Amino acid sequence: MSIDISIDGQVYKARDGATLVDVAAENGVYIPSLCYVRGKPGLGTCRTCSVRVNGKVMTACTVPVADGMDVEVSEPGMAEMRKMLVELLFSEGNHNCPSCEKSGRCELQSLGYELGMMVSRFPYRFPVRTREHAAKQIWLERDRCIFCQRCVKFVRNLETGQKIFSIDHRGSRASIEIDVSLADKMPPEQVREAAHLCPVGCIVEKGVGYNKPIGQRRFEIKSIRERALERKCR
Amino acid sequence: MCADIETILDRYHWDRTRLLDMLWAVQRQQGFVSDGSVAALSKGLNMSRHDIRETLTFYHFFLDKPSGRYPIYLADTVIARMQGYEAIREALEQACGCRFGSVDETGTFGLYETNCIGLSDQEPAMMVDNVVFTELTPEKVRGIISALKQGQCLEEIVNPGGNDRRTTAYVDALVKSNIRGRGDVFFRAGRDYPALLEKVLDLLPDEVIGEVTLSGIRGRGGAGFPTGTKWRLGRDAEGEEKYVICNADEGEPGAFKDRVLLTRSPADVLLGMIIAAWAIGSRNGILYLRAEYGYIKAYLEQQIQAFRDAGLLGKQILGREFDFDIRIQMGAGAYVCGEETALIESCEGKRGTPRIKPPYPIQHGYLGMPTCINNVETLAAVSRILEEGGEWFRSMGTGESTGTRLLSVSGDCEHPGIYEIEWGISLHDVLEMVGAKEPMAVQVSGPSGECASVAQDGQRTFCYSDLSCNGSLMIFGKGRDLLDITGHFMRFFVTESCGICVPCRAGGVDLHQKIGLIIAGRASSEDLDDIRSWGALMRETSRCGLGATAAEPLLTTLEKFPELYQEKVVQPEGVLLPSFDREAALQGHEQAYRMLVQEEKQ
Ligand SMILES: Cc1cc2nc3c(=O)[nH]c(=O)nc-3n(C[C@H](O)[C@H](O)[C@H](O)COP(=O)(O)O)c2cc1C
Ligand code: SF4
Ligand code: SF4
Ligand code: SF4
């Protein structure tokens, strides 16, 4: 069924129940997002797609649209909050882009550019997080994990459906973990997919670092906004 | 596979949704959950080891390494700190021969901190295994530890009368109920439960819901959702099964009224669950009990059994076509599990991560089925509403806040304990009633609520549109250090954040740091601006109520007691912010340099 929703005062047609972030993109309105993967259930972890829906702040990746919905995206206060969330992610981990394998194809980095972030207003915390090298094909650079949960939810052992990635502890003590024996059973394509799925440079495929020259990487060719508006699945 | 683990798996039908129970069983047997046990569980449940560990490491009371034969959890609360916490802590360290956060050489004692254990009216208090010790003095602590060292068992020490664990006498031996102010709704003696249930089952479910709606009762767990509306949605929701859950997680610091209700009037609560089940059409109920209340579990199980024996629970209740039974789900130490969707996740054996809403539990809850979750007090009140009528209930209180509610009162007052108040009473009158001693500030609804100023807010009233209290009321007298208390509350949220969303996981830490700066006299007025702006970010963008309220201690004290902050704020000298610690920064460089040089050498 086709319904009407309003985004920043403009009325758009949409399919009832479709996800707001998709509906917006299909209509040429960019709502920043980070943990969301098009075509998969919204994770609602990074909160960077926060918008005002009928006056209340909600994440566009988890809201099904309904007739008459009133959405505010570009209101300055709201936009500032989204930027703050991205800044928080930078200060909470250790991100040193120039030396990072993911630079240029990192969704966090490119979102930082997109939102005009120059520096994080939050104090850099310089957490001490150990690296995890034990798996044969994967190394985890925990400094860069943003706990988006993509790998936890969407990467499973192909036979048993068991989790390969998981999160230990809670709150600011949370830590991304890898089940080494299961990880070692991943076929190479699945490893590549997992590394690609990770929005940042935390899940890194061993042996193929810097396989694309700087300057020719995904977001260097086309920004995260342009890609989102292409309405393509990742 | 290890035989013990297999027995445990058997007991819970190899059902992964019972993982919390399994982990408890393993820990009770072996003192902690070893890597070997994790491996055995993972095999038995077809889950990866780290998937088991996700749950294991989420909960405060699950231990993944040897933590002493007696892991001791001292409640670190603001109330305890007003009543001698430091001395108890010292006495424990001396008597046990180890520091907090570690195990003594003999492996007998482990010392740990924990957040409020629901005993704010008898602090300082500590939890050891399944029992608690209250109103601690250094003397008492030394006595307990030396008795344990001499080989006395915990039960002997805590329950010298040898009361049966299934009785009120046992619970009374451990903790006081301290019911101070009685009203018309709660703690009524001599109720005839079978007759009342007969009366309820003679009504159609719709009529029951009608009565509850008429009463105007709203949820007592904090959010204040109208109970009649929730039940209506539950009745209308479609699902093969429906569930009724009683939320007895009571994790809000300063709250303990649910503990007292479950001790003094468990039948009210059970009956409330049965009525809810009849109303929405459910066959299964769960009572989610926080681990901190483990010492009332046997007693509650006995109460449930007595209901079964009387034909009030089980198959064909009172001879009708109505089956309903209740199981107890033990929590394992996580405040966030009081949030209803986190609680459901926990009941399913997982981490207590709040779900994305919508959908709401009433449509899509436990095991994906319509689930009606109510607070202990809501359910107890409903049992009275069906007895006396909705009109009777709404004749008390105010138009939008009907009936009465229980307050757990602690802090600077003559008589800490439980008070039943009618909605509409003023803060001033409550303070008078409880014998507040030179009150300066009142924390209404615990850290997640607001810090009210007695001078400014005395005339405000308790009701959903003003002081919408979730049951916790902590009183701070003149001379108490509110900034310190605020810092403590901020730390509470940092330790309890589930960590799945950014504003709460990261923002909470930053705000905790800010209050530290203020207390240290190293904050400027810019830092106060940051607090307001970052606090608003958390309030608006957090995924659940925990993060949404986590900045409140700072925001509300800043609003009500700005002078406390102004006194501490300093002017920047030159270009450097006062929060910038030049020494530390240079030291950091020095350290990093040394580390790098060392790495190079290796
Ligand atoms: C962080 C957090 C903790 C909560 N803790 C509790 C609790 O301990 N007990 C409770 O009944 N409700 C608690 N709630 C509220 C529940 O989510 C839910 O609203 C309530 O159990 C519904 O029951 P009611 O309608 O009878 O109040 C909590 C909410 C949040 C966000
Ligand atoms: S993960 Fe992204 S943001 Fe972090 S260092 Fe690498 S490129 Fe930069
Ligand atoms: S490892 Fe990558 S995909 Fe997994 S939670 Fe961390 S950032 Fe997300
Ligand atoms: S607000 Fe805090 S507790 Fe709630 S979901 Fe987010 S991180 Fe978890």
CSV table of N, CA, C and O in Angstrom, one decimal, chain A residues 88 91-94 125-130 142-143 145-147 167-177, chain B residues 57-58 351 490-513 538 546:
chain,number,residue,atom,x,y,z
A,88,LEU,N,31.9,10.6,19.2
A,88,LEU,CA,32.0,9.7,20.3
A,88,LEU,C,32.7,8.4,19.9
A,88,LEU,O,33.6,7.9,20.7
A,91,SER,N,36.5,9.0,19.7
A,91,SER,CA,37.2,9.2,20.9
A,91,SER,C,37.2,7.9,21.8
A,91,SER,O,38.1,7.7,22.6
A,92,GLU,N,36.2,7.1,21.6
A,92,GLU,CA,36.1,5.9,22.5
A,92,GLU,C,37.1,4.8,22.1
A,92,GLU,O,37.6,4.0,23.0
A,93,GLY,N,37.5,4.8,20.8
A,93,GLY,CA,38.5,3.8,20.4
A,93,GLY,C,39.8,4.4,20.1
A,93,GLY,O,40.1,5.5,20.5
A,94,ASN,N,40.6,3.7,19.3
A,94,ASN,CA,41.9,4.3,18.9
A,94,ASN,C,41.9,4.3,17.3
A,94,ASN,O,42.0,3.2,16.8
A,125,ARG,N,40.1,8.8,24.6
A,125,ARG,CA,40.3,8.0,25.8
A,125,ARG,C,41.5,7.1,25.8
A,125,ARG,O,41.9,6.5,26.7
A,126,PHE,N,42.0,6.9,24.6
A,126,PHE,CA,43.2,6.0,24.4
A,126,PHE,C,43.1,4.7,25.2
A,126,PHE,O,43.9,4.4,26.0
A,127,PRO,N,42.0,3.9,24.9
A,127,PRO,CA,41.9,2.7,25.7
A,127,PRO,C,43.0,1.7,25.3
A,127,PRO,O,43.5,1.8,24.1
A,128,VAL,N,43.3,0.9,26.2
A,128,VAL,CA,44.3,-0.2,25.9
A,128,VAL,C,43.5,-1.5,25.5
A,128,VAL,O,42.9,-2.0,26.4
A,129,ARG,N,43.6,-1.8,24.3
A,129,ARG,CA,42.8,-3.0,23.8
A,129,ARG,C,43.8,-3.9,23.1
A,129,ARG,O,44.6,-3.5,22.2
A,130,THR,N,43.8,-5.2,23.5
A,130,THR,CA,44.8,-6.1,22.9
A,130,THR,C,44.3,-6.5,21.5
A,130,THR,O,43.1,-6.6,21.2
A,142,ARG,N,41.3,-4.6,17.7
A,142,ARG,CA,40.2,-4.2,18.5
A,142,ARG,C,40.1,-2.7,18.8
A,142,ARG,O,39.1,-2.1,19.0
A,143,ASP,N,41.3,-2.0,18.6
A,143,ASP,CA,41.3,-0.6,18.8
A,143,ASP,C,40.2,0.1,17.9
A,143,ASP,O,39.7,1.2,18.3
A,145,CYS,N,37.2,-1.3,16.8
A,145,CYS,CA,35.8,-1.8,16.8
A,145,CYS,C,34.9,-0.8,17.4
A,145,CYS,O,35.1,-0.1,18.4
A,146,ILE,N,33.8,-0.7,16.7
A,146,ILE,CA,32.7,0.3,17.2
A,146,ILE,C,31.5,-0.4,17.7
A,146,ILE,O,30.4,0.2,17.9
A,147,PHE,N,31.6,-1.7,17.9
A,147,PHE,CA,30.5,-2.6,18.5
A,147,PHE,C,29.2,-2.4,17.7
A,147,PHE,O,28.1,-2.4,18.4
A,167,ILE,N,30.5,-10.7,21.6
A,167,ILE,CA,31.0,-9.6,22.5
A,167,ILE,C,31.0,-10.1,23.9
A,167,ILE,O,30.0,-10.6,24.4
A,168,ASP,N,32.2,-10.0,24.5
A,168,ASP,CA,32.3,-10.3,25.9
A,168,ASP,C,32.1,-9.1,26.8
A,168,ASP,O,32.3,-8.0,26.4
A,169,HIS,N,31.7,-9.3,28.1
A,169,HIS,CA,31.5,-8.2,29.0
A,169,HIS,C,30.5,-7.2,28.5
A,169,HIS,O,29.8,-7.4,27.5
A,170,ARG,N,30.4,-6.1,29.3
A,170,ARG,CA,29.3,-5.2,29.0
A,170,ARG,C,29.8,-3.7,29.1
A,170,ARG,O,30.9,-3.5,29.7
A,171,GLY,N,29.0,-2.8,28.7
A,171,GLY,CA,29.3,-1.4,28.8
A,171,GLY,C,30.7,-1.0,28.2
A,171,GLY,O,31.0,-1.6,27.2
A,172,SER,N,31.4,-0.2,28.9
A,172,SER,CA,32.6,0.3,28.3
A,172,SER,C,33.7,-0.8,28.4
A,172,SER,O,34.8,-0.6,27.9
A,173,ARG,N,33.4,-1.9,29.1
A,173,ARG,CA,34.4,-3.0,29.2
A,173,ARG,C,34.2,-4.0,28.0
A,173,ARG,O,34.9,-5.0,27.9
A,174,ALA,N,33.2,-3.8,27.2
A,174,ALA,CA,32.9,-4.7,26.1
A,174,ALA,C,34.1,-5.0,25.2
A,174,ALA,O,34.9,-4.1,25.1
A,175,SER,N,34.1,-6.2,24.7
A,175,SER,CA,35.3,-6.5,23.9
A,175,SER,C,34.8,-7.5,22.8
A,175,SER,O,34.1,-8.5,23.1
A,176,ILE,N,35.3,-7.2,21.6
A,176,ILE,CA,34.9,-8.1,20.5
A,176,ILE,C,35.8,-9.4,20.5
A,176,ILE,O,37.0,-9.3,20.8
A,177,GLU,N,35.1,-10.5,20.4
A,177,GLU,CA,35.9,-11.8,20.4
A,177,GLU,C,35.6,-12.6,19.2
A,177,GLU,O,34.6,-12.5,18.5
B,57,THR,N,29.7,-13.5,30.7
B,57,THR,CA,30.5,-12.3,31.1
B,57,THR,C,29.6,-11.1,31.2
B,57,THR,O,30.1,-10.1,31.6
B,58,PHE,N,28.4,-11.2,30.8
B,58,PHE,CA,27.5,-10.0,30.8
B,58,PHE,C,27.1,-9.7,32.3
B,58,PHE,O,26.9,-8.6,32.7
B,351,ARG,N,22.3,-12.3,26.9
B,351,ARG,CA,22.7,-11.1,27.5
B,351,ARG,C,21.4,-10.2,27.6
B,351,ARG,O,20.5,-10.3,26.8
B,490,MET,N,26.6,8.6,38.7
B,490,MET,CA,27.1,8.5,37.4
B,490,MET,C,27.9,7.2,37.1
B,490,MET,O,27.8,6.6,36.1
B,491,ARG,N,28.6,6.9,38.2
B,491,ARG,CA,29.4,5.6,38.1
B,491,ARG,C,28.5,4.4,38.0
B,491,ARG,O,28.8,3.4,37.3
B,492,PHE,N,27.4,4.5,38.7
B,492,PHE,CA,26.4,3.4,38.7
B,492,PHE,C,26.0,3.1,37.2
B,492,PHE,O,26.0,2.0,36.8
B,493,PHE,N,25.7,4.2,36.5
B,493,PHE,CA,25.2,3.9,35.1
B,493,PHE,C,26.4,3.4,34.2
B,493,PHE,O,26.2,2.6,33.3
B,494,VAL,N,27.6,3.9,34.5
B,494,VAL,CA,28.7,3.4,33.7
B,494,VAL,C,28.9,1.9,33.9
B,494,VAL,O,29.0,1.1,33.0
B,495,THR,N,28.7,1.5,35.2
B,495,THR,CA,28.9,0.0,35.4
B,495,THR,C,27.7,-0.8,35.0
B,495,THR,O,27.9,-2.0,34.7
B,496,GLU,N,26.6,-0.2,34.8
B,496,GLU,CA,25.4,-1.0,34.4
B,496,GLU,C,25.0,-0.9,32.9
B,496,GLU,O,24.1,-1.6,32.5
B,497,SER,N,25.6,0.0,32.2
B,497,SER,CA,25.3,0.1,30.8
B,497,SER,C,25.5,-1.2,30.1
B,497,SER,O,26.6,-1.8,30.3
B,498,CYS,N,24.6,-1.6,29.2
B,498,CYS,CA,24.8,-2.9,28.5
B,498,CYS,C,25.8,-2.7,27.4
B,498,CYS,O,26.5,-3.6,27.0
B,499,GLY,N,26.0,-1.5,27.0
B,499,GLY,CA,27.1,-1.2,26.0
B,499,GLY,C,26.7,-1.4,24.6
B,499,GLY,O,27.6,-1.3,23.7
B,500,ILE,N,25.4,-1.6,24.3
B,500,ILE,CA,25.2,-1.9,22.8
B,500,ILE,C,25.0,-0.6,22.0
B,500,ILE,O,25.2,-0.6,20.8
B,501,CYS,N,24.7,0.5,22.7
B,501,CYS,CA,24.5,1.7,21.9
B,501,CYS,C,25.5,2.8,22.4
B,501,CYS,O,25.9,2.8,23.5
B,502,VAL,N,25.9,3.6,21.4
B,502,VAL,CA,27.0,4.5,21.6
B,502,VAL,C,26.8,5.6,22.7
B,502,VAL,O,27.7,5.8,23.5
B,503,PRO,N,25.7,6.3,22.6
B,503,PRO,CA,25.6,7.5,23.6
B,503,PRO,C,25.7,7.0,25.0
B,503,PRO,O,26.4,7.7,25.8
B,504,CYS,N,25.1,5.9,25.4
B,504,CYS,CA,25.2,5.5,26.8
B,504,CYS,C,26.5,4.8,27.1
B,504,CYS,O,27.2,5.2,28.1
B,505,ARG,N,27.0,4.0,26.2
B,505,ARG,CA,28.3,3.3,26.5
B,505,ARG,C,29.4,4.3,26.6
B,505,ARG,O,30.2,4.2,27.5
B,506,ALA,N,29.5,5.2,25.6
B,506,ALA,CA,30.7,6.1,25.6
B,506,ALA,C,30.3,7.4,26.3
B,506,ALA,O,31.2,7.9,27.1
B,507,GLY,N,29.1,7.9,26.1
B,507,GLY,CA,28.8,9.2,26.8
B,507,GLY,C,28.8,9.1,28.3
B,507,GLY,O,29.1,10.1,29.0
B,508,GLY,N,28.3,8.0,28.8
B,508,GLY,CA,28.2,7.8,30.2
B,508,GLY,C,29.6,8.0,30.9
B,508,GLY,O,29.8,8.6,31.9
B,509,VAL,N,30.6,7.4,30.2
B,509,VAL,CA,32.0,7.5,30.7
B,509,VAL,C,32.5,8.9,30.7
B,509,VAL,O,33.1,9.4,31.7
B,510,ASP,N,32.2,9.6,29.7
B,510,ASP,CA,32.6,11.0,29.6
B,510,ASP,C,32.0,11.9,30.6
B,510,ASP,O,32.6,12.8,31.2
B,511,LEU,N,30.7,11.7,30.9
B,511,LEU,CA,30.0,12.5,31.9
B,511,LEU,C,30.5,12.2,33.3
B,511,LEU,O,30.6,13.0,34.2
B,512,HIS,N,30.8,10.9,33.5
B,512,HIS,CA,31.4,10.5,34.8
B,512,HIS,C,32.7,11.2,35.0
B,512,HIS,O,33.0,11.7,36.1
B,513,GLN,N,33.5,11.3,33.9
B,513,GLN,CA,34.7,12.0,34.0
B,513,GLN,C,34.5,13.5,34.3
B,513,GLN,O,35.3,14.1,35.1
B,538,MET,N,22.5,12.0,25.3
B,538,MET,CA,22.2,10.7,25.9
B,538,MET,C,20.7,10.6,26.1
B,538,MET,O,20.1,9.5,25.8
B,546,LEU,N,17.8,3.3,30.3
B,546,LEU,CA,19.0,3.4,31.1
B,546,LEU,C,19.8,4.6,30.6
B,546,LEU,O,20.1,5.5,31.3
